[in-house]
CSV table of C-alpha atoms in Angstrom, one decimal:
chain,number,residue,atom,x,y,z
A,1205,MET,CA,-17.1,4.6,2.2
A,1206,PRO,CA,-15.1,1.7,0.6
A,1207,LEU,CA,-14.6,2.0,-2.9
A,1208,THR,CA,-16.5,-0.3,-5.4
A,1209,PRO,CA,-14.5,-2.7,-7.7
A,1210,ASP,CA,-15.1,-0.3,-10.5
A,1211,GLN,CA,-13.9,2.9,-8.6
A,1212,LYS,CA,-11.2,1.1,-7.4
A,1213,LYS,CA,-10.2,-0.5,-11.3
A,1214,GLU,CA,-10.6,3.5,-12.7
A,1215,LEU,CA,-8.3,5.0,-9.4
A,1216,GLU,CA,-5.6,2.2,-10.4
A,1217,ALA,CA,-5.9,3.3,-14.3
A,1218,LYS,CA,-5.5,6.8,-13.4
A,1219,LEU,CA,-2.4,6.0,-11.1
A,1220,GLN,CA,-0.6,3.7,-13.8
A,1221,GLU,CA,-1.0,6.9,-16.3
A,1222,PHE,CA,1.7,8.4,-14.2
A,1223,VAL,CA,4.1,5.7,-14.1
A,1224,GLY,CA,7.1,6.1,-16.4
A,1225,LYS,CA,7.0,9.9,-16.5
A,1226,PRO,CA,8.6,13.0,-15.2
A,1227,ILE,CA,6.5,14.8,-12.6
A,1228,GLY,CA,7.1,18.0,-14.7
A,1229,PRO,CA,9.9,20.1,-16.2
A,1230,PRO,CA,13.2,20.0,-14.3
A,1231,LYS,CA,13.2,22.1,-11.2
A,1232,ALA,CA,16.0,24.4,-9.8
A,1233,GLY,CA,16.7,25.2,-6.3
A,1234,ARG,CA,15.5,28.3,-5.0
A,1235,ASP,CA,18.9,29.3,-3.7
A,1236,ALA,CA,22.6,28.2,-4.5
A,1237,VAL,CA,24.3,25.9,-2.3
A,1238,ASN,CA,24.9,28.4,0.7
A,1239,GLU,CA,26.9,28.2,4.2
A,1240,PRO,CA,23.5,29.6,6.2
A,1241,MET,CA,21.5,26.4,5.2
A,1242,ILE,CA,24.3,24.1,5.8
A,1243,ARG,CA,24.8,25.7,9.3
A,1244,ALA,CA,21.2,25.4,10.3
A,1245,TRP,CA,20.7,21.9,8.5
A,1246,CYS,CA,23.8,20.6,10.8
A,1247,ASP,CA,22.5,22.8,13.9
A,1248,ALA,CA,19.3,20.3,13.7
A,1249,MET,CA,21.1,17.1,14.1
A,1250,GLY,CA,23.9,18.4,16.0
A,1251,ASP,CA,26.7,17.9,13.1
A,1252,ALA,CA,29.8,20.0,14.4
A,1253,ASN,CA,32.0,18.8,11.8
A,1254,ALA,CA,34.7,21.2,10.6
A,1255,ALA,CA,34.1,20.2,7.0
A,1256,TYR,CA,30.8,21.8,6.8
A,1257,LEU,CA,31.1,24.8,9.3
A,1258,ASP,CA,34.5,25.7,9.6
A,1259,PRO,CA,36.1,27.5,6.6
A,1260,GLU,CA,39.8,27.7,8.1
A,1261,ALA,CA,39.6,23.9,8.9
A,1262,ALA,CA,37.9,23.0,5.7
A,1263,LYS,CA,40.7,24.7,3.4
A,1264,ALA,CA,43.0,21.4,4.8
A,1265,SER,CA,40.3,18.9,3.4
A,1266,LEU,CA,39.7,17.3,0.0
A,1267,HIS,CA,37.6,20.0,-1.1
A,1268,GLU,CA,39.8,22.9,0.0
A,1269,GLY,CA,36.9,24.6,1.5
A,1270,ILE,CA,33.5,23.9,3.1
A,1271,VAL,CA,31.2,21.5,1.6
A,1272,ALA,CA,27.5,20.4,2.2
A,1273,GLN,CA,26.8,17.5,4.4
A,1274,PRO,CA,26.0,14.8,1.7
A,1275,THR,CA,22.6,13.6,2.9
A,1276,MET,CA,21.7,17.0,2.6
A,1277,LEU,CA,21.4,16.6,-1.3
A,1278,GLN,CA,17.4,16.6,-1.4
A,1279,ALA,CA,17.3,19.8,0.7
A,1280,TRP,CA,18.4,22.2,-2.2
A,1281,THR,CA,15.4,21.7,-4.3
A,1282,MET,CA,12.7,21.3,-2.1
A,1283,ASP,CA,9.8,23.6,-2.3
A,1284,GLY,CA,10.1,24.8,1.4
A,1285,PHE,CA,7.0,27.0,2.5
A,1286,GLU,CA,5.4,27.0,-0.8
A,1287,MET,CA,5.2,23.2,0.0
A,1288,HIS,CA,2.2,23.5,2.0
A,1289,LYS,CA,0.1,24.9,-1.0
A,1290,GLY,CA,0.5,21.6,-2.9
A,1291,TYR,CA,-1.4,19.5,-0.9
A,1292,ASP,CA,-4.6,21.5,-2.0
A,1293,GLU,CA,-3.2,22.8,-5.5
A,1294,PRO,CA,-1.0,20.1,-7.0
A,1295,VAL,CA,1.8,21.7,-9.3
A,1296,ASN,CA,3.7,18.3,-10.2
A,1297,GLY,CA,2.9,14.9,-11.0
A,1298,VAL,CA,3.6,13.4,-7.4
A,1299,GLN,CA,1.2,16.0,-5.6
A,1300,ARG,CA,-1.6,15.1,-8.4
A,1301,ILE,CA,-0.9,11.4,-7.3
A,1302,HIS,CA,-1.3,12.4,-3.5
A,1303,LYS,CA,-4.4,14.4,-4.4
A,1304,LEU,CA,-6.1,11.7,-6.3
A,1305,LEU,CA,-5.5,9.4,-3.6
A,1306,THR,CA,-6.7,11.6,-0.7
A,1307,GLU,CA,-9.8,12.0,-2.5
A,1308,HIS,CA,-10.6,8.2,-3.0
A,1309,GLY,CA,-10.0,8.2,1.1
A,1310,TYR,CA,-6.2,7.3,1.4
A,1311,THR,CA,-5.7,10.7,3.4
A,1312,SER,CA,-2.5,9.7,5.2
A,1313,VAL,CA,1.3,9.5,3.9
A,1314,VAL,CA,4.4,8.0,5.2
A,1315,ALA,CA,7.8,7.7,3.9
A,1316,THR,CA,9.2,4.2,3.8
A,1317,ASN,CA,12.3,3.8,2.0
A,1318,THR,CA,15.1,5.9,0.2
A,1319,GLU,CA,18.6,5.5,-1.0
A,1320,GLN,CA,20.8,8.3,-2.0
A,1321,GLY,CA,24.2,8.2,-4.1
A,1322,TYR,CA,26.6,10.7,-4.2
A,1323,THR,CA,28.5,11.5,-7.4
A,1324,ARG,CA,30.1,14.6,-5.8
A,1325,TYR,CA,29.9,16.5,-2.6
A,1326,LEU,CA,28.4,19.9,-3.2
A,1327,VAL,CA,30.2,23.0,-2.3
A,1328,PRO,CA,28.7,26.7,-1.8
A,1329,GLY,CA,27.6,28.2,-5.3
A,1330,ASP,CA,26.4,25.4,-6.6
A,1331,GLU,CA,23.2,25.6,-8.5
A,1332,VAL,CA,21.2,22.5,-8.1
A,1333,THR,CA,18.3,21.0,-10.7
A,1334,GLU,CA,16.5,17.7,-10.0
A,1335,GLU,CA,14.5,15.8,-12.5
A,1336,THR,CA,12.0,13.5,-10.8
A,1337,VAL,CA,10.2,10.7,-12.6
A,1338,ILE,CA,7.8,8.4,-11.2
A,1339,GLU,CA,9.2,4.8,-11.3
A,1340,SER,CA,6.3,2.7,-10.1
A,1341,VAL,CA,2.8,2.8,-8.1
A,1342,SER,CA,2.3,-0.7,-6.5
A,1343,GLU,CA,-0.9,-2.3,-6.3
A,1344,GLU,CA,-3.3,-1.5,-3.1
A,1345,LYS,CA,-1.5,-3.3,-0.1
A,1346,ALA,CA,-2.5,-4.1,3.5
A,1347,THR,CA,0.0,-3.0,5.8
A,1348,ALA,CA,0.1,-2.3,9.7
A,1349,LEU,CA,-0.7,1.2,9.4
A,1350,GLY,CA,-3.5,0.5,7.0
A,1351,ILE,CA,-4.4,0.0,3.3
A,1352,GLY,CA,-2.4,1.7,0.7
A,1353,TYR,CA,-0.5,2.4,-2.2
A,1354,PHE,CA,3.4,2.3,-2.4
A,1355,ILE,CA,4.7,5.3,-4.7
A,1356,ASP,CA,8.3,5.1,-5.8
A,1357,THR,CA,10.0,8.1,-7.6
A,1358,ARG,CA,13.7,8.4,-8.8
A,1359,THR,CA,15.3,11.8,-8.7
A,1360,ARG,CA,18.5,13.3,-10.5
A,1361,TYR,CA,20.4,16.2,-9.4
A,1362,THR,CA,22.8,18.1,-11.6
A,1363,ASP,CA,24.6,21.1,-11.2
A,1364,GLN,CA,24.7,24.3,-13.2
A,1365,ASN,CA,27.1,22.8,-16.1
A,1366,GLY,CA,24.7,19.9,-16.3
A,1367,ASP,CA,27.0,17.4,-14.5
A,1368,GLU,CA,25.6,14.9,-12.1
A,1369,LEU,CA,25.9,15.4,-8.5
A,1370,GLY,CA,24.0,12.5,-7.1
A,1371,TRP,CA,20.4,10.5,-7.2
A,1372,MET,CA,17.7,9.5,-4.8
A,1373,THR,CA,15.2,7.0,-4.9
A,1374,PHE,CA,12.2,7.4,-2.5
A,1375,ARG,CA,9.0,5.5,-1.4
A,1376,VAL,CA,5.8,6.7,0.2
A,1377,LEU,CA,3.1,4.8,1.5
A,1378,LYS,CA,0.0,6.8,0.9
A,1379,PHE,CA,-3.0,4.9,2.6
A,1380,ILE,CA,-5.8,5.0,4.6
A,1381,PRO,CA,-5.3,4.7,8.4
A,1382,ALA,CA,-6.2,1.7,10.2
A,1383,GLN,CA,-7.6,3.1,13.6
A,1384,GLN,CA,-6.4,6.5,13.6
A,1385,THR,CA,-8.7,7.9,16.1
A,1386,ALA,CA,-8.4,5.1,18.5
A,1387,ALA,CA,-4.8,5.6,18.1
A,1388,ALA,CA,-5.0,9.3,19.3
A,1389,ASP,CA,-6.7,8.3,22.4
A,1390,SER,CA,-4.3,5.9,23.7
A,1391,GLY,CA,-1.1,7.9,22.7
A,1392,GLU,CA,0.0,5.0,20.6
A,1393,THR,CA,0.8,5.2,17.0
A,1394,ALA,CA,-1.5,4.1,14.1
A,1395,ALA,CA,0.5,1.0,13.6
A,1396,ALA,CA,-0.2,0.0,17.0
A,1397,ALA,CA,-3.7,0.0,17.1
A,1398,ALA,CA,-6.1,-3.0,17.0
A,1399,PRO,CA,-7.2,-3.7,13.6
A,1400,ALA,CA,-10.7,-4.9,12.8
A,1401,ARG,CA,-12.3,-7.6,10.9
A,1402,ILE,CA,-12.1,-7.4,7.2
A,1403,LYS,CA,-14.7,-6.1,5.7
A,1404,ALA,CA,-16.7,-8.0,3.0
A,1405,PRO,CA,-16.2,-6.5,-0.7
A,1406,MET,CA,-19.2,-5.0,-2.0
A,1407,GLY,CA,-20.0,-5.8,-5.7
A,1408,HIS,CA,-23.5,-5.6,-8.0
A,1409,ASP,CA,-24.1,-9.4,-7.1
A,1410,ASN,CA,-23.5,-9.5,-3.3
A,1411,ALA,CA,-24.3,-6.1,-2.0
A,1412,PRO,CA,-28.0,-6.7,-1.5
A,1413,TRP,CA,-27.3,-10.1,0.2
A,1414,TRP,CA,-25.2,-8.0,2.8
A,1415,ASN,CA,-28.2,-5.5,3.0
A,1416,GLU,CA,-30.5,-8.2,4.1
A,1417,VAL,CA,-27.7,-9.1,6.8
A,1418,GLU,CA,-27.7,-5.8,7.9
A,1419,GLN,CA,-31.7,-6.2,8.6
A,1420,GLY,CA,-30.6,-9.3,10.8
A,1421,LYS,CA,-31.7,-11.8,8.4
A,1422,ILE,CA,-29.7,-14.8,7.0
A,1423,PRO,CA,-30.8,-14.4,3.4
A,1424,ILE,CA,-31.0,-16.9,0.6
A,1425,GLN,CA,-30.9,-15.5,-3.2
A,1426,THR,CA,-34.3,-17.0,-4.9
A,1427,CYS,CA,-35.6,-16.5,-8.4
A,1428,ASN,CA,-38.7,-14.5,-8.4
A,1429,GLN,CA,-39.9,-16.1,-11.6
A,1430,CYS,CA,-39.4,-19.9,-10.9
A,1431,GLY,CA,-38.7,-19.9,-7.0
A,1432,LYS,CA,-35.3,-21.6,-7.3
A,1433,LEU,CA,-32.9,-20.7,-4.4
A,1434,PHE,CA,-29.2,-19.8,-5.2
A,1435,HIS,CA,-26.2,-19.2,-3.3
A,1436,PRO,CA,-23.7,-17.2,-3.6
A,1437,PRO,CA,-26.0,-14.5,-5.3
A,1438,ARG,CA,-25.6,-14.3,-9.0
A,1439,PRO,CA,-27.2,-11.8,-11.7
A,1440,MET,CA,-29.4,-14.7,-13.6
A,1441,CYS,CA,-31.4,-17.6,-12.8
A,1442,GLY,CA,-29.4,-20.6,-13.6
A,1443,GLU,CA,-32.8,-22.8,-14.0
A,1444,CYS,CA,-35.0,-20.4,-16.1
A,1445,GLY,CA,-33.0,-17.6,-17.6
A,1446,ALA,CA,-34.8,-14.8,-15.6
A,1447,MET,CA,-33.0,-12.0,-14.5
A,1448,ASP,CA,-35.4,-10.9,-11.6
A,1449,MET,CA,-33.7,-11.9,-8.5
A,1450,GLY,CA,-35.0,-11.8,-5.1
A,1451,TYR,CA,-34.2,-12.8,-1.4
A,1452,ILE,CA,-36.0,-14.9,1.1
A,1453,ALA,CA,-34.6,-15.3,4.7
A,1454,ALA,CA,-33.5,-18.5,5.9
A,1455,SER,CA,-34.8,-19.9,9.2
A,1456,GLY,CA,-31.4,-20.4,10.4
A,1457,LYS,CA,-31.9,-24.6,10.9
A,1458,GLY,CA,-29.1,-26.4,9.3
A,1459,THR,CA,-26.4,-29.2,9.9
A,1460,VAL,CA,-22.7,-28.9,9.2
A,1461,HIS,CA,-21.8,-30.3,5.8
A,1462,THR,CA,-18.2,-30.1,6.4
A,1463,PHE,CA,-15.5,-27.9,8.7
A,1464,THR,CA,-12.2,-27.1,8.9
A,1465,VAL,CA,-10.4,-25.7,12.1
A,1466,MET,CA,-8.0,-22.8,11.0
A,1467,HIS,CA,-5.0,-21.9,13.3
A,1468,HIS,CA,-2.7,-20.3,10.8
A,1469,PRO,CA,-2.0,-17.5,9.2
A,1470,GLN,CA,-3.7,-15.5,12.0
A,1471,PHE,CA,-5.0,-12.5,10.8
A,1472,PRO,CA,-5.3,-9.6,13.2
A,1473,GLY,CA,-8.8,-8.9,14.0
A,1474,TYR,CA,-9.9,-12.5,14.5
A,1475,ASP,CA,-10.2,-15.0,17.4
A,1476,PHE,CA,-8.2,-18.2,16.6
A,1477,PRO,CA,-8.6,-21.0,16.2
A,1478,ILE,CA,-11.6,-20.4,13.6
A,1479,LEU,CA,-14.1,-23.0,13.3
A,1480,ALA,CA,-15.0,-22.6,9.4
A,1481,VAL,CA,-18.1,-24.5,8.6
A,1482,LEU,CA,-20.2,-25.2,5.5
A,1483,ILE,CA,-23.6,-25.4,6.6
A,1484,ASP,CA,-26.4,-27.4,4.8
A,1485,LEU,CA,-29.8,-24.9,5.5
A,1486,GLU,CA,-33.0,-26.7,5.7
A,1487,GLU,CA,-34.0,-24.5,2.5
A,1488,GLY,CA,-31.4,-26.7,0.7
A,1489,THR,CA,-28.8,-24.0,-0.2
A,1490,ARG,CA,-25.3,-24.2,1.6
A,1491,LEU,CA,-23.4,-21.3,3.3
A,1492,MET,CA,-20.0,-20.7,4.6
A,1493,SER,CA,-19.8,-19.3,8.0
A,1494,ASN,CA,-18.4,-19.4,11.6
A,1495,LEU,CA,-19.2,-21.9,14.4
A,1496,LEU,CA,-19.3,-20.5,17.8
A,1497,GLY,CA,-19.9,-21.8,21.1
A,1498,CYS,CA,-18.4,-25.1,20.4
A,1499,LYS,CA,-14.8,-26.7,21.3
A,1500,PRO,CA,-12.6,-27.4,18.1
A,1501,GLU,CA,-12.8,-30.9,19.2
A,1502,ASP,CA,-16.8,-31.3,19.2
A,1503,VAL,CA,-17.7,-30.2,15.7
A,1504,HIS,CA,-18.5,-32.9,13.4
A,1505,ILE,CA,-20.3,-33.6,10.2
A,1506,GLY,CA,-24.0,-33.7,10.5
A,1507,MET,CA,-24.1,-31.5,13.5
A,1508,ALA,CA,-27.3,-29.6,14.2
A,1509,VAL,CA,-26.7,-25.8,14.3
A,1510,GLN,CA,-29.0,-22.9,14.5
A,1511,GLY,CA,-27.6,-19.5,12.9
A,1512,SER,CA,-28.4,-16.1,13.6
A,1513,VAL,CA,-27.2,-12.5,13.0
A,1514,GLU,CA,-24.7,-11.0,15.3
A,1515,GLU,CA,-23.0,-7.9,15.7
A,1516,GLY,CA,-19.2,-7.7,16.2
A,1517,ASP,CA,-17.3,-5.0,18.3
A,1518,ASP,CA,-16.8,-3.2,15.0
A,1519,GLY,CA,-20.3,-2.9,14.1
A,1520,MET,CA,-20.2,-5.5,11.4
A,1521,LYS,CA,-23.1,-7.8,11.1
A,1522,LEU,CA,-22.5,-11.6,10.2
A,1523,PRO,CA,-24.5,-14.4,10.2
A,1524,VAL,CA,-23.0,-17.0,12.5
A,1525,PHE,CA,-23.8,-20.4,13.8
A,1526,ARG,CA,-24.2,-22.4,17.0
A,1527,PRO,CA,-24.6,-25.9,18.2
A,1528,VAL,CA,-28.3,-26.8,18.8
A,1529,ALA,CA,-28.6,-28.3,22.5
B,536,MET,CA,34.7,24.5,18.6
B,537,ALA,CA,34.1,22.7,15.1
B,538,LYS,CA,35.9,18.8,15.2
B,539,PRO,CA,38.8,17.9,13.3
B,540,ILE,CA,38.4,16.3,9.6
B,541,ALA,CA,38.6,12.3,10.1
B,542,LYS,CA,40.0,10.1,7.4
B,543,LEU,CA,39.4,6.1,7.1
B,544,ARG,CA,42.3,4.1,6.6
B,545,TYR,CA,41.3,0.8,4.5
B,546,ASP,CA,44.0,-1.5,6.1
B,547,ASP,CA,42.6,-0.8,9.7
B,548,ILE,CA,39.3,-1.7,9.1
B,549,SER,CA,37.9,-5.2,9.5
B,550,GLU,CA,34.4,-6.8,9.2
B,551,GLY,CA,32.3,-6.2,12.3
B,552,ASP,CA,34.2,-3.1,13.1
B,553,GLU,CA,31.9,-0.4,14.9
B,554,ALA,CA,32.1,3.3,14.1
B,555,PRO,CA,31.9,5.6,17.3
B,556,VAL,CA,28.5,6.0,18.6
B,557,LEU,CA,26.6,9.2,18.6
B,558,HIS,CA,23.7,9.9,20.9
B,559,HIS,CA,21.3,12.6,19.9
B,560,GLU,CA,18.4,13.7,22.2
B,561,LEU,CA,15.5,15.2,19.7
B,562,THR,CA,13.9,18.2,20.4
B,563,ARG,CA,11.0,20.3,18.7
B,564,THR,CA,13.4,23.0,18.0
B,565,ASP,CA,15.5,20.4,15.9
B,566,LEU,CA,12.3,19.5,14.4
B,567,VAL,CA,11.8,23.5,13.5
B,568,VAL,CA,15.1,24.1,12.5
B,569,TYR,CA,15.5,21.2,9.8
B,570,ALA,CA,12.1,22.1,8.7
B,571,GLY,CA,13.5,25.3,7.7
B,572,ALA,CA,16.9,23.9,6.6
B,573,SER,CA,15.7,20.9,4.8
B,574,GLY,CA,12.5,22.8,3.2
B,575,ASP,CA,10.4,20.2,4.3
B,576,MET,CA,7.8,22.2,5.7
B,577,ASN,CA,5.0,19.5,6.2
B,578,PRO,CA,3.2,20.7,9.0
B,579,MET,CA,3.2,17.2,11.0
B,580,HIS,CA,6.7,18.0,11.8
B,581,THR,CA,6.4,21.5,13.2
B,582,ASP,CA,2.8,22.3,14.0
B,583,GLU,CA,1.4,20.6,17.4
B,584,VAL,CA,-2.0,21.6,16.9
B,585,ALA,CA,-2.2,20.2,13.1
B,586,ALA,CA,-0.5,17.1,14.1
B,587,LYS,CA,-2.8,16.4,16.9
B,588,ALA,CA,-6.1,17.3,14.7
B,589,ALA,CA,-4.7,14.7,12.4
B,590,GLY,CA,-4.7,11.9,15.1
B,591,LEU,CA,-1.0,11.8,16.2
B,592,PRO,CA,0.2,12.3,19.9
B,593,SER,CA,2.6,15.1,19.0
B,594,VAL,CA,4.6,16.3,16.1
B,595,PHE,CA,7.2,13.8,14.9
B,596,GLY,CA,10.8,13.9,13.2
B,597,HIS,CA,11.6,14.2,9.6
B,598,GLY,CA,12.8,10.7,8.3
B,599,MET,CA,15.5,12.7,6.6
B,600,LEU,CA,16.5,14.0,9.8
B,601,SER,CA,16.9,10.6,11.1
B,602,MET,CA,18.9,9.9,8.0
B,603,GLY,CA,21.0,13.0,8.6
B,604,ILE,CA,22.1,11.9,11.9
B,605,LEU,CA,23.1,8.6,10.7
B,606,GLY,CA,24.8,10.5,8.1
B,607,ARG,CA,26.4,12.8,10.8
B,608,ALA,CA,28.0,9.6,12.4
B,609,LEU,CA,29.0,8.0,9.2
B,610,THR,CA,30.7,11.2,7.8
B,611,ASP,CA,32.3,12.0,11.2
B,612,TRP,CA,34.1,8.4,10.9
B,613,ALA,CA,34.7,8.1,7.1
B,614,GLY,CA,35.9,11.4,6.5
B,615,VAL,CA,34.7,14.1,4.6
B,616,GLY,CA,34.2,13.5,0.7
B,617,ASN,CA,34.1,9.6,1.1
B,618,LEU,CA,30.2,8.8,1.4
B,619,LYS,CA,29.2,7.2,-1.8
B,620,ALA,CA,25.6,5.8,-1.3
B,621,PHE,CA,23.4,5.2,1.6
B,622,ARG,CA,20.2,3.4,1.5
B,623,THR,CA,17.5,3.7,4.3
B,624,ARG,CA,14.2,2.2,5.5
B,625,PHE,CA,12.0,4.3,7.8
B,626,THR,CA,11.0,1.4,10.3
B,627,LYS,CA,8.9,3.7,13.2
B,628,GLN,CA,8.6,7.4,13.7
B,629,THR,CA,10.5,9.6,15.9
B,630,TRP,CA,9.1,11.7,18.8
B,631,PRO,CA,10.3,14.8,20.5
B,632,GLY,CA,12.2,13.8,23.8
B,633,GLU,CA,13.6,10.6,22.2
B,634,THR,CA,17.6,9.9,22.7
B,635,LEU,CA,18.6,8.8,19.4
B,636,THR,CA,21.5,6.4,19.1
B,637,THR,CA,23.5,5.3,15.9
B,638,ARG,CA,25.0,2.2,15.3
B,639,ILE,CA,27.3,1.2,12.3
B,640,VAL,CA,29.0,-2.3,11.7
B,641,VAL,CA,31.4,-2.9,8.9
B,642,THR,CA,29.9,-5.6,6.6
B,643,GLY,CA,32.9,-5.8,4.1
B,644,LYS,CA,35.6,-4.2,2.0
B,645,GLY,CA,36.9,-4.6,-1.6
B,646,GLN,CA,38.5,-2.5,-4.5
B,647,VAL,CA,36.5,-1.1,-7.3
B,648,GLU,CA,37.5,0.6,-10.5
B,649,GLU,CA,37.4,4.0,-8.5
B,650,GLY,CA,39.0,3.2,-5.3
B,651,LYS,CA,38.8,0.9,-2.0
B,652,ARG,CA,35.4,0.7,-0.6
B,653,VAL,CA,33.9,-0.1,2.7
B,654,SER,CA,30.3,-1.3,3.1
B,655,VAL,CA,28.5,-0.9,6.5
B,656,ASP,CA,24.9,-1.4,8.0
B,657,LEU,CA,23.6,0.7,10.2
B,658,THR,CA,20.4,1.6,12.5
B,659,LEU,CA,19.4,4.4,14.8
B,660,SER,CA,17.4,3.2,17.8
B,661,ASN,CA,15.7,5.2,20.7
B,662,GLN,CA,16.4,4.6,24.3
B,663,ASP,CA,14.4,1.7,24.7
B,664,GLY,CA,15.9,0.0,21.7
B,665,GLU,CA,13.2,0.5,19.1
B,666,VAL,CA,14.6,0.9,15.7
B,667,LYS,CA,13.8,3.9,14.1
B,668,LEU,CA,15.7,3.3,10.7
B,669,ASP,CA,17.9,0.9,9.5
B,670,GLY,CA,20.1,0.8,6.2
B,671,SER,CA,23.4,0.5,4.6
B,672,ALA,CA,25.9,2.6,3.3
B,673,ILE,CA,29.2,2.6,1.2
B,674,VAL,CA,32.1,4.7,1.8
B,675,ALA,CA,35.5,5.0,0.3
B,676,ALA,CA,38.6,4.5,2.4
B,677,ALA,CA,42.3,5.6,1.6
């Protein structure tokens, strides 16, 4: 279920409450910097550099002993096995944001960017503490993976003396997967799945209009008091001031009032070029729609058209128009 | 056998130079070892059943593992103690069975208050040339 505008506003207000604040108190690493973790980490990526692995050879280096590979910076304060619990029972601000978004349908997460600075290399025995602040939460963004929010954090790492070891910024996208199931079937990643047409936003005023479309009608809003017709839908009659609005079904007969042929930009999920037409319905209101079954060079102002409700491959019903033969 | 410790000579470096290329074939074992060593226990990286249930074709590599592989190429080249800053963008997921290849190109060099610095652009790509990670870094030179 897509969120209503009010629900989205409420969600975004909650998200902004986290911004600029630490995710919790400073967190100390579970273990001091140690050789076994350095070795396992180097094994995973085939790093055989003596500076990280060979105490004898490392004696000749700048640090006169083994150091941790610098990009290992964030590993020392990770939660490790405890981490999986945080997805259900959040213990810090980042996990709370993730849970909040998951509950609103933004179920997937992917890391998109990171930047690290190394103030000094870490040596066995260093005790690392991190302090993380949520720097920003973006507006809702449409990406190839799906619709979601970017969350930016900045972490500062210090040692047992309170001196800085380094810092890291990290950006993740928490999103509603575009076509997750289809992707799994085809063996492709979610990013490669064909996107669907953008769904109409549903508000208090226009949702009843779309409900009528769902019934196969081309609806026109009407004032139940004075009978005046309106489009687009509104909460109050502009003629008599009544707030008692209903719908009639249009015959679908109309003429092209004006049109435009849209070639660019090509949004995914649509067939181009799009013939976007403004139709004068015979009942007297106008409706913006698509003209199908017509070449771009054949459309003209005053052209007689017939409307109907058609269902797309994605199950979405839309009023569309075709030329009258 | 552990490899000897390298060091970068500022005067020998010029724009357009490339660091030695590294290849790494990603295995599920790498992901498990990395999960343990990094403390990143997200099941999407280690639990094939959970990953498939979430709609993925298989487990996939940690972004920070990709960064670490590039870090390996960087520090092999620049020498220990010399990596100063490292920025990356995770452009694609990595999958077990892929052969990942590093590319590090010098983009400039200069003197700052703390010493001599070399800037590089870098990418990690698979066997088909698909870029998994791109970014930049600053290293110190002697």
